[in-house]
mmCIF file of C-alpha atoms in Angstrom:
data_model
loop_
_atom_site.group_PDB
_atom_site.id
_atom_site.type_symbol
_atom_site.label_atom_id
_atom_site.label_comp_id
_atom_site.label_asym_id
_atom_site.label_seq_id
_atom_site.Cartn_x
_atom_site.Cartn_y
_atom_site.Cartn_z
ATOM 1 C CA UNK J 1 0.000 0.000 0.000
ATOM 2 C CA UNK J 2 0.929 3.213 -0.944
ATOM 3 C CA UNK J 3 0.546 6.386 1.116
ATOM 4 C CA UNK J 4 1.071 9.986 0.060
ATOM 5 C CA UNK J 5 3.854 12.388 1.229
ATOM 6 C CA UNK J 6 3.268 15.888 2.584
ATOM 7 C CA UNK J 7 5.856 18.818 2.319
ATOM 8 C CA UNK J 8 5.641 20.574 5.178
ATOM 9 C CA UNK J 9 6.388 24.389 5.616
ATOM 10 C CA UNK J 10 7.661 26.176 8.569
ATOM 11 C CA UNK J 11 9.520 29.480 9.206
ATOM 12 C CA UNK J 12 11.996 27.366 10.407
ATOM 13 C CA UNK J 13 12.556 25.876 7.362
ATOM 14 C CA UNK J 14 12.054 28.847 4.538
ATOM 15 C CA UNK J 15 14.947 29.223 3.538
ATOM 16 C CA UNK J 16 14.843 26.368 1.581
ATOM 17 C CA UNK J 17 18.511 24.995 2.891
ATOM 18 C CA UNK J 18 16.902 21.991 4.694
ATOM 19 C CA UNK J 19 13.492 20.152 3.526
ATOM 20 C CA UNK J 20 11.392 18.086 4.995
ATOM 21 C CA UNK J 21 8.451 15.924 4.390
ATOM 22 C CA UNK J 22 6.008 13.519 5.947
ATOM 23 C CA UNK J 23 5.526 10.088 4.700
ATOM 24 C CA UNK J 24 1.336 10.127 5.902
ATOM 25 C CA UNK J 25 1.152 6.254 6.983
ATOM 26 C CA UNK J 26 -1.477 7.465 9.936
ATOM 27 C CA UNK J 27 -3.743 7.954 6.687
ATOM 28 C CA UNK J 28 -4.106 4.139 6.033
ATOM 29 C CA UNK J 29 -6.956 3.328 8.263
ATOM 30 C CA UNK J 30 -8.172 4.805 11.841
ATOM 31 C CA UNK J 31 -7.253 1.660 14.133
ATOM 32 C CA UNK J 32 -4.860 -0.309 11.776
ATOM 33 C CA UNK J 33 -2.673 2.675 10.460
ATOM 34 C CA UNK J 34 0.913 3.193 10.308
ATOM 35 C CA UNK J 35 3.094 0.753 11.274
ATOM 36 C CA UNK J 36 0.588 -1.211 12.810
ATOM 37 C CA UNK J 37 -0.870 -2.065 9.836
ATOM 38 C CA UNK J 38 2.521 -2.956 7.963
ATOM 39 C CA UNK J 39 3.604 -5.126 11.078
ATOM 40 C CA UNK J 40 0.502 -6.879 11.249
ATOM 41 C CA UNK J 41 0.127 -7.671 6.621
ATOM 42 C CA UNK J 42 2.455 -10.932 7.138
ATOM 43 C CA UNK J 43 1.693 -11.894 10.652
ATOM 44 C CA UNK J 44 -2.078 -12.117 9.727
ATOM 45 C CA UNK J 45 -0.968 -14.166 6.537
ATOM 46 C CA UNK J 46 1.057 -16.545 8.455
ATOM 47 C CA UNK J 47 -1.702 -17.404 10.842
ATOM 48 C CA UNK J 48 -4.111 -18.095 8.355
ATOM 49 C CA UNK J 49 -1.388 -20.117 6.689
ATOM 50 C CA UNK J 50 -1.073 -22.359 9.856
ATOM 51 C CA UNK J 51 -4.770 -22.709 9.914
ATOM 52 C CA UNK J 52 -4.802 -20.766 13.506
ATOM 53 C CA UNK J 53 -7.648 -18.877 14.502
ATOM 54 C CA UNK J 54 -6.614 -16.856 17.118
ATOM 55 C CA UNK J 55 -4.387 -14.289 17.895
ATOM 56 C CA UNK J 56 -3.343 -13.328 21.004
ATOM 57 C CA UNK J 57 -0.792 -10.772 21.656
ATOM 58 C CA UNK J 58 0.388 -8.334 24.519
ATOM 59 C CA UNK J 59 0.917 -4.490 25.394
ATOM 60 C CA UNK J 60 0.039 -1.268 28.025
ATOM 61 C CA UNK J 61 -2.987 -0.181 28.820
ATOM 62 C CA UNK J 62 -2.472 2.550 26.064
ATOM 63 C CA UNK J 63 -0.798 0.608 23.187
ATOM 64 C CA UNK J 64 -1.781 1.339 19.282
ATOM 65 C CA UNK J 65 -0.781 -2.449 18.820
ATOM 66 C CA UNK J 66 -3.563 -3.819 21.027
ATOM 67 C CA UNK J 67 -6.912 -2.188 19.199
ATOM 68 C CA UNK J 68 -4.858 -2.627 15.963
ATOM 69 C CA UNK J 69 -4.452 -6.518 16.424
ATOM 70 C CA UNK J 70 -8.363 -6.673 17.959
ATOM 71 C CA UNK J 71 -9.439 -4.866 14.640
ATOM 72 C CA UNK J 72 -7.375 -6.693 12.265
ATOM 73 C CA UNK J 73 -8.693 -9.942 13.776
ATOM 74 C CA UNK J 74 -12.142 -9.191 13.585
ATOM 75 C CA UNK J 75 -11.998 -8.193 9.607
ATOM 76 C CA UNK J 76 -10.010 -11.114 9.226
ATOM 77 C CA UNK J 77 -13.135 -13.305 10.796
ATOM 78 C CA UNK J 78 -10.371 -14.210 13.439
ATOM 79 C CA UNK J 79 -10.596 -14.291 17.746
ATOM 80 C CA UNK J 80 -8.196 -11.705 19.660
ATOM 81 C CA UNK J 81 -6.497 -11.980 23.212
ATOM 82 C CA UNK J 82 -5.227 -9.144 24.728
ATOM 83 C CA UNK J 83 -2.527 -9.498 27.557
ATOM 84 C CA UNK J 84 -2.403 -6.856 28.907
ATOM 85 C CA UNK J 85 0.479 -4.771 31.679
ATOM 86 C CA UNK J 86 -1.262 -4.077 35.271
ATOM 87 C CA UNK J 87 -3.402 -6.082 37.181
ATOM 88 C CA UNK J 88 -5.441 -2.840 38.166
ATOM 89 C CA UNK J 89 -6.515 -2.543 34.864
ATOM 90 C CA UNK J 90 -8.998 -5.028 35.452
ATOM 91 C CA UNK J 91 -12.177 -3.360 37.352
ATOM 92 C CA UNK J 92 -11.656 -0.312 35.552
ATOM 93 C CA UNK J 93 -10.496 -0.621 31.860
ATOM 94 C CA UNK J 94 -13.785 0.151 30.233
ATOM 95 C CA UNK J 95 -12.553 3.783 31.197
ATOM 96 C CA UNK J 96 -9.834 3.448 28.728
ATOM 97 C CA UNK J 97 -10.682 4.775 25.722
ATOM 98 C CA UNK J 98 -7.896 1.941 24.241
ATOM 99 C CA UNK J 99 -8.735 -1.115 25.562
ATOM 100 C CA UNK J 100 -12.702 -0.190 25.098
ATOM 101 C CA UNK J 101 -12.337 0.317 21.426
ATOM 102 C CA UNK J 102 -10.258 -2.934 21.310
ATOM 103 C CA UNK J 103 -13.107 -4.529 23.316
ATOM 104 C CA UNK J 104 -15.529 -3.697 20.988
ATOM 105 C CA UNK J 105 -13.991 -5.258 17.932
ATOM 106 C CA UNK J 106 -14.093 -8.841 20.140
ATOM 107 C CA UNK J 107 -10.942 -8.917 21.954
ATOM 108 C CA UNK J 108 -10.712 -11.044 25.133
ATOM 109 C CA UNK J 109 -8.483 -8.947 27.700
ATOM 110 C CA UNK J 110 -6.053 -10.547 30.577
ATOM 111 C CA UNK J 111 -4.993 -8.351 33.008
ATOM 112 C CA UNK J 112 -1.274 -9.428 34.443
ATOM 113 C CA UNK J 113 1.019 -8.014 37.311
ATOM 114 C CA UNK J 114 3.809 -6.360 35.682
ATOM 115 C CA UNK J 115 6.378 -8.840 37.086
ATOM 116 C CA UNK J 116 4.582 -11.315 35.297
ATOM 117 C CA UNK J 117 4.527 -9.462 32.114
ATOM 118 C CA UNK J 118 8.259 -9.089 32.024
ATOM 119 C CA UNK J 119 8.421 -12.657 31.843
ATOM 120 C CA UNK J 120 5.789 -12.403 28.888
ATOM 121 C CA UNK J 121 8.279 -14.586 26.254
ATOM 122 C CA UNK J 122 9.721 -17.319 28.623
ATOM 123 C CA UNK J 123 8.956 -20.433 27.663
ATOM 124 C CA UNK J 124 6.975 -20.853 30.894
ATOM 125 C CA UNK J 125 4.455 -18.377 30.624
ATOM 126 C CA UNK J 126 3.671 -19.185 27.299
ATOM 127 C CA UNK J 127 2.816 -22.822 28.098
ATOM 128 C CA UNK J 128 0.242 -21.305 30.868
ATOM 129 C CA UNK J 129 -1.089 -19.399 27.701
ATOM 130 C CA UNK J 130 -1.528 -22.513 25.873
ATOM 131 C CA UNK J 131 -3.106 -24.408 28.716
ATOM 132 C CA UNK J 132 -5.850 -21.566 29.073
ATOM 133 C CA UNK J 133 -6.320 -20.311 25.694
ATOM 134 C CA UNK J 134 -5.399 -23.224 23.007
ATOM 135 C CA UNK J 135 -4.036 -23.104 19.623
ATOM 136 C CA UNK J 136 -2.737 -19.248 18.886
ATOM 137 C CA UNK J 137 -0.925 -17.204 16.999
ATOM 138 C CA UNK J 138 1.580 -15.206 19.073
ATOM 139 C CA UNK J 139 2.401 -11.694 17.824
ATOM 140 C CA UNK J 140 5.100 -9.932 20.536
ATOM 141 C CA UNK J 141 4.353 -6.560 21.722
ATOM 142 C CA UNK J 142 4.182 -3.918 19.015
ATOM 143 C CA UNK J 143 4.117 -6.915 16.289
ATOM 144 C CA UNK J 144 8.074 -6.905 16.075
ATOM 145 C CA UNK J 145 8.788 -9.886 14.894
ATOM 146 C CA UNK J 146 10.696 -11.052 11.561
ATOM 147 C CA UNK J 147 7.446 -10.579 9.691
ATOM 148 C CA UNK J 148 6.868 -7.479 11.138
ATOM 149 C CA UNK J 149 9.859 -5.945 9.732
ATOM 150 C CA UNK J 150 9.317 -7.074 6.762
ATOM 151 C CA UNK J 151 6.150 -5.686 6.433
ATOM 152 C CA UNK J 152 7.892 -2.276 7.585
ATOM 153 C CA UNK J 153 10.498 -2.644 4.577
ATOM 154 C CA UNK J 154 6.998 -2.070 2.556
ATOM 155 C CA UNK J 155 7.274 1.746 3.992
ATOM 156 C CA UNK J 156 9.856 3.359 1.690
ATOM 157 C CA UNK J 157 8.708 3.316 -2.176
ATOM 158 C CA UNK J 158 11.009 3.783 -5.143
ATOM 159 C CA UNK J 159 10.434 7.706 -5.504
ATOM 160 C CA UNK J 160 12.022 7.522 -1.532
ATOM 161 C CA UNK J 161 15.649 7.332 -3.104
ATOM 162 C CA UNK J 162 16.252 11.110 -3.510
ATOM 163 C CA UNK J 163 15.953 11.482 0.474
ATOM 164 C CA UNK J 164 18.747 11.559 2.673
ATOM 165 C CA UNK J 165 17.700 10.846 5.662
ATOM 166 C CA UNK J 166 14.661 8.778 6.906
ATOM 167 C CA UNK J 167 13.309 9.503 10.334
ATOM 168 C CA UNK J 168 10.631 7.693 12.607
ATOM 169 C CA UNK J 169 9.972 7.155 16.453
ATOM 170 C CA UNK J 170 11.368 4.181 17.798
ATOM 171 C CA UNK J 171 9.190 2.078 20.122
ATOM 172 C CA UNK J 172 9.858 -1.789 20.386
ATOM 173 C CA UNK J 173 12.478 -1.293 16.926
ATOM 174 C CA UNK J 174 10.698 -3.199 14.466
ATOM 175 C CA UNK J 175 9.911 0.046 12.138
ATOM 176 C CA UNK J 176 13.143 1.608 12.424
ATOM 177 C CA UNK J 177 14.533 -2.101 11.249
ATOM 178 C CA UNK J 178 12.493 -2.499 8.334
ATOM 179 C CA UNK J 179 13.298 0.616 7.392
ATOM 180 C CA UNK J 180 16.933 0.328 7.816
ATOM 181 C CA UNK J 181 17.077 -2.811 5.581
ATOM 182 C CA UNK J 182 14.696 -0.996 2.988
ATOM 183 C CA UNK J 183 17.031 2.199 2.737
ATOM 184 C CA UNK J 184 19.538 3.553 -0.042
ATOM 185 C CA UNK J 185 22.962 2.762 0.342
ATOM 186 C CA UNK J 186 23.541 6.546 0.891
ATOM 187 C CA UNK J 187 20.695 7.100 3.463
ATOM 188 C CA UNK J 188 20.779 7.466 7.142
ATOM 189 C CA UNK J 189 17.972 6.118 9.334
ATOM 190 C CA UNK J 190 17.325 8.177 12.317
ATOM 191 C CA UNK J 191 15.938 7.136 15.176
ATOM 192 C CA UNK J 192 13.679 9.099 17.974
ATOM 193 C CA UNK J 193 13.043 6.698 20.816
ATOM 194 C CA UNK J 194 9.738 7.058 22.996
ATOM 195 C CA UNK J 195 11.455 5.000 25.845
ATOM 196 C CA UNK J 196 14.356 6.288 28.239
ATOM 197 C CA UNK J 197 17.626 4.467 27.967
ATOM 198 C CA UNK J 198 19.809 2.980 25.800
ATOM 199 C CA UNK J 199 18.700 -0.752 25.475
ATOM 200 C CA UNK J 200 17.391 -0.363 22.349
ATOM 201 C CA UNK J 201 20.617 -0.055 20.259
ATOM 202 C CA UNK J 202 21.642 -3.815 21.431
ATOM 203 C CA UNK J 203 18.009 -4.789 20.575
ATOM 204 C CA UNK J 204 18.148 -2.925 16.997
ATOM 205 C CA UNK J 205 21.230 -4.972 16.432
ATOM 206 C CA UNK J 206 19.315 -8.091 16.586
ATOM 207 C CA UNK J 207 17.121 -7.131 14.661
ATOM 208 C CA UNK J 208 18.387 -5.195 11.375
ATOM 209 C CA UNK J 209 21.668 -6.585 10.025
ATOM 210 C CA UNK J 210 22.732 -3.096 8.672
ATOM 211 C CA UNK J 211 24.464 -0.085 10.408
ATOM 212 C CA UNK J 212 23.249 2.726 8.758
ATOM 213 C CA UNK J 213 20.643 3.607 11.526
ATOM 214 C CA UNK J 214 21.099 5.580 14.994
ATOM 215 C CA UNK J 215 19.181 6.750 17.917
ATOM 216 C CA UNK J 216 18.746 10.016 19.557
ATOM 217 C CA UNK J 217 17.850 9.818 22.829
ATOM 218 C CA UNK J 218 17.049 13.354 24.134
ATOM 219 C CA UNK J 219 13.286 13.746 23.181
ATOM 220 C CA UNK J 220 11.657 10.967 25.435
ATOM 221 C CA UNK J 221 10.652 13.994 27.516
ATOM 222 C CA UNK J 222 11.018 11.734 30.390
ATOM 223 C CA UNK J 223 9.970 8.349 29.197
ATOM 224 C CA UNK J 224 7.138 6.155 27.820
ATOM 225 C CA UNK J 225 3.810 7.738 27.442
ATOM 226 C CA UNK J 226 5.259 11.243 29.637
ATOM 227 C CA UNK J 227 4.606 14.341 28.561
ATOM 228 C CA UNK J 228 4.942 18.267 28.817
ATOM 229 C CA UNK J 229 3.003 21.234 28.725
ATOM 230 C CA UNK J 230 5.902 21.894 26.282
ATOM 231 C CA UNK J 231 5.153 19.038 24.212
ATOM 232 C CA UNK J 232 1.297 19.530 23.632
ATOM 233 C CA UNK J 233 1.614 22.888 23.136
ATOM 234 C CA UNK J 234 4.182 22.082 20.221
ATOM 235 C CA UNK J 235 1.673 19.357 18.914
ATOM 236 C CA UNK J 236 -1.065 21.928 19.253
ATOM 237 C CA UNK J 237 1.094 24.569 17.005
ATOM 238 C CA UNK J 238 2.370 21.860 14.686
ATOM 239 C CA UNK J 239 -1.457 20.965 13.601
ATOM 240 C CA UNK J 240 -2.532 24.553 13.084
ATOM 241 C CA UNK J 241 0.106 25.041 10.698
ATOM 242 C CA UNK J 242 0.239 22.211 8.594
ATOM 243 C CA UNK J 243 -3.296 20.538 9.010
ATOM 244 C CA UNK J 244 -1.277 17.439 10.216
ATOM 245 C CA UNK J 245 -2.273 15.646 13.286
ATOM 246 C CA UNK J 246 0.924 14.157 15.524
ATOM 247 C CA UNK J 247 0.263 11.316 18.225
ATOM 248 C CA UNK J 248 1.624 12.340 21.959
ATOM 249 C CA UNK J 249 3.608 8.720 22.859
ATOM 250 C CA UNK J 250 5.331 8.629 19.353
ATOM 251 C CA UNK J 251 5.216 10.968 16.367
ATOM 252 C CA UNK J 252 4.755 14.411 18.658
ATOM 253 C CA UNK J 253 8.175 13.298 19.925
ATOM 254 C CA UNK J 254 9.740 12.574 17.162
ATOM 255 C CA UNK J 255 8.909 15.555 15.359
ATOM 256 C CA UNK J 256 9.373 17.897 18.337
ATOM 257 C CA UNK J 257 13.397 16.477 18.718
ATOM 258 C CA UNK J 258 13.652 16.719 14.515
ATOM 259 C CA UNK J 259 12.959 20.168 14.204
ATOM 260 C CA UNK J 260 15.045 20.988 17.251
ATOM 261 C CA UNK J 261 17.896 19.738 15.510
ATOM 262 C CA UNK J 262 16.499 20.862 12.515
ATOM 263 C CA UNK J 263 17.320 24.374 14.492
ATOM 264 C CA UNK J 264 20.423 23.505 16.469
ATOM 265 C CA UNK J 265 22.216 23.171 12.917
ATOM 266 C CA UNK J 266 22.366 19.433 13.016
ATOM 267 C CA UNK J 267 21.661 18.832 9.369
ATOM 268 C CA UNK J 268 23.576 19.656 6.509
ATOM 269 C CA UNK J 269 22.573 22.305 4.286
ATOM 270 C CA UNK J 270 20.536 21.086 1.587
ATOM 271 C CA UNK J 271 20.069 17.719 3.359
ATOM 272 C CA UNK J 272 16.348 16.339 2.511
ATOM 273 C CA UNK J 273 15.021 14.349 4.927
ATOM 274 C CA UNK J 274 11.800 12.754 4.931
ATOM 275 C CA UNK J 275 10.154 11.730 8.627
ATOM 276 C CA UNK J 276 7.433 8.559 9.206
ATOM 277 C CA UNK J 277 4.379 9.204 10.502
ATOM 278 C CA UNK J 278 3.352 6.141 12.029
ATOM 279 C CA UNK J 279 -0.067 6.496 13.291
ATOM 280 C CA UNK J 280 -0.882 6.666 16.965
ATOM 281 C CA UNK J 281 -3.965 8.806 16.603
ATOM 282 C CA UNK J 282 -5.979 6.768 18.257
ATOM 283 C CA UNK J 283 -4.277 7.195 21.754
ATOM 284 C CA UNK J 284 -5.277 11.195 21.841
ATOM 285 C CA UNK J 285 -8.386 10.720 23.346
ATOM 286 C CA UNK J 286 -6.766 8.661 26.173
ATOM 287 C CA UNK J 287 -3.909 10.747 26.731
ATOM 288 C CA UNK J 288 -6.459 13.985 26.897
ATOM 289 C CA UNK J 289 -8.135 11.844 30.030
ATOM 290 C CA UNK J 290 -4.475 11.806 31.587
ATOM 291 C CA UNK J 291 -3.859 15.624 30.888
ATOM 292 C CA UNK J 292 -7.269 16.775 32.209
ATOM 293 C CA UNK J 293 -6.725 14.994 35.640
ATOM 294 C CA UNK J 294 -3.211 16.968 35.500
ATOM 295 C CA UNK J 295 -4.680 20.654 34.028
ATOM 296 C CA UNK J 296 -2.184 20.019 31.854
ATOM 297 C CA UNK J 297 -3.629 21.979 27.865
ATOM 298 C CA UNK J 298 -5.062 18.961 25.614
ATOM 299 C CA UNK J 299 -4.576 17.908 22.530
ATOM 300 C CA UNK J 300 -6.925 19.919 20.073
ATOM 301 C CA UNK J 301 -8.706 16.523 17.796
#
């Protein structure tokens, strides 16, 4: 599938010495946009191949992947298990707008301590998910898995070669490695993590065999899911200008820490540079819930 590419114009960038434009995957569908929808292409194939029908699959309480995997299983005539981080979820997650809307396409939610759910891919815990649930199809959190990335390889398109860099937010590393295997011999692949630390880079070196990516790790404004008045208000701002809508966990970030370095002089002049947009939207409306109870400014829909 083919999505279309926006130029985007900002003061900061009129004179012309830097451009910069927005690959608009967020535009594929509502629920299964982004990357979501290229991680999920060949892991829905494969189960069908195997003759499974169920998939069952685990994230946060606010996690694209989980209403992405409970909609692509229901238009795929399949069953969906959610396992899902925090016990306390479990009296009160028809509050979250997430796991509702996954709920409502016919997932089937677990609610586990987050001890437990650290120990999510030991070979323990997944033979207690057998005994319980049966025959399923396991998709890890965020649907990185070798299929995954190679659905994310799907991303670039040929017209992509004249860029010079490639940008996208980095959660569990599968879209940053498909993308890294997809890209020009004379691109760089930049990535803006959503998580604090620096675990990822051993992870990304599992999982794409190519060095021509890298992280920056100084616009996690704190960590997973955190934000600032700072941050929203940028979001806020970024919309009214260019009509173009950026998720608060992932893309808000990303874009935020690009154009800062976009300022700082961190790009070469004339570089072109062309960012991901990788969906998300869906996780506004729960994220306005969290900065409400905070008086923090929401996010304008």
């Amino acid at each position: 599938m083919k999505t279309p590419t926006q130029e985007i114009h900002l003061p900061l960038l009129k004179d012309g010495q830097i451009t910069l434009s927005i690959r608009r995957e967020d535009m594929i569908h509502p629920l299964l946009s982004g990357n979501k929808f290229r991680k999920l292409k060949y892991n829905l194939e494969e189960a069908k191949k195997l003759g499974l029908s169920t998939l069952l699959t685990f994230g946060g309480a606010y996690s694209n992947h989980i209403p992405a995997v409970a909609y692509a299983a229901s238009n795929h005539d399949l069953k969906s298990i959610g396992i899902i981080r925090g016990e306390e979820l479990a009296d009160s997650w028809q509050d979250n707008p997430t796991l509702k809307t996954a709920s409502e396409w016919g997932m089937q939610f677990e609610f586990v301590t987050r001890q437990a759910y650290r120990a999510k891919e030991t070979s323990s815990f997944q033979e207690k998910l057998q005994k319980k649930y049966g025959l399923f199809y396991s998709i890890p959190e965020g649907g990185t898995n070798l299929l995954g990335i190679r659905g994310c390889e799907e991303i670039l398109q040929p017209e992509d070669e004249s860029f010079d860099v490639i940008c996208c937010a980095v959660g569990t590393g599968g879209t940053l490695a498909g993308i890294s295997i997809a890209a020009w011999d004379h691109q760089k692949v930049l990535g803006f993590p959503a998580l604090k630390g620096d675990f990822l880079n051993s992870d990304l070196k599992e999982l794409t065999p190519r060095s021509n990516w890298s992280l920056t790790t100084d616009y996690s404004f704190g960590g997973y899911g955190k934000v600032t008045g700072e941050l929203i208000r940028f979001i806020n701002n970024f919309k009214d200008e260019t009509g173009i809508p950026l998720d608060p966990v992932y893309t808000g970030k990303m874009m935020f820490g690009l154009l800062d370095m976009v300022r700082k002089g961190d790009f070469d002049k004339g570089t072109r540079i062309l960012a991901i947009h990788t969906g998300g939207l869906q996780g506004i409306m729960g994220m306005n819930g969290i900065l409400k109870k905070k008086n923090l400014p929401l996010l304008t829909v």
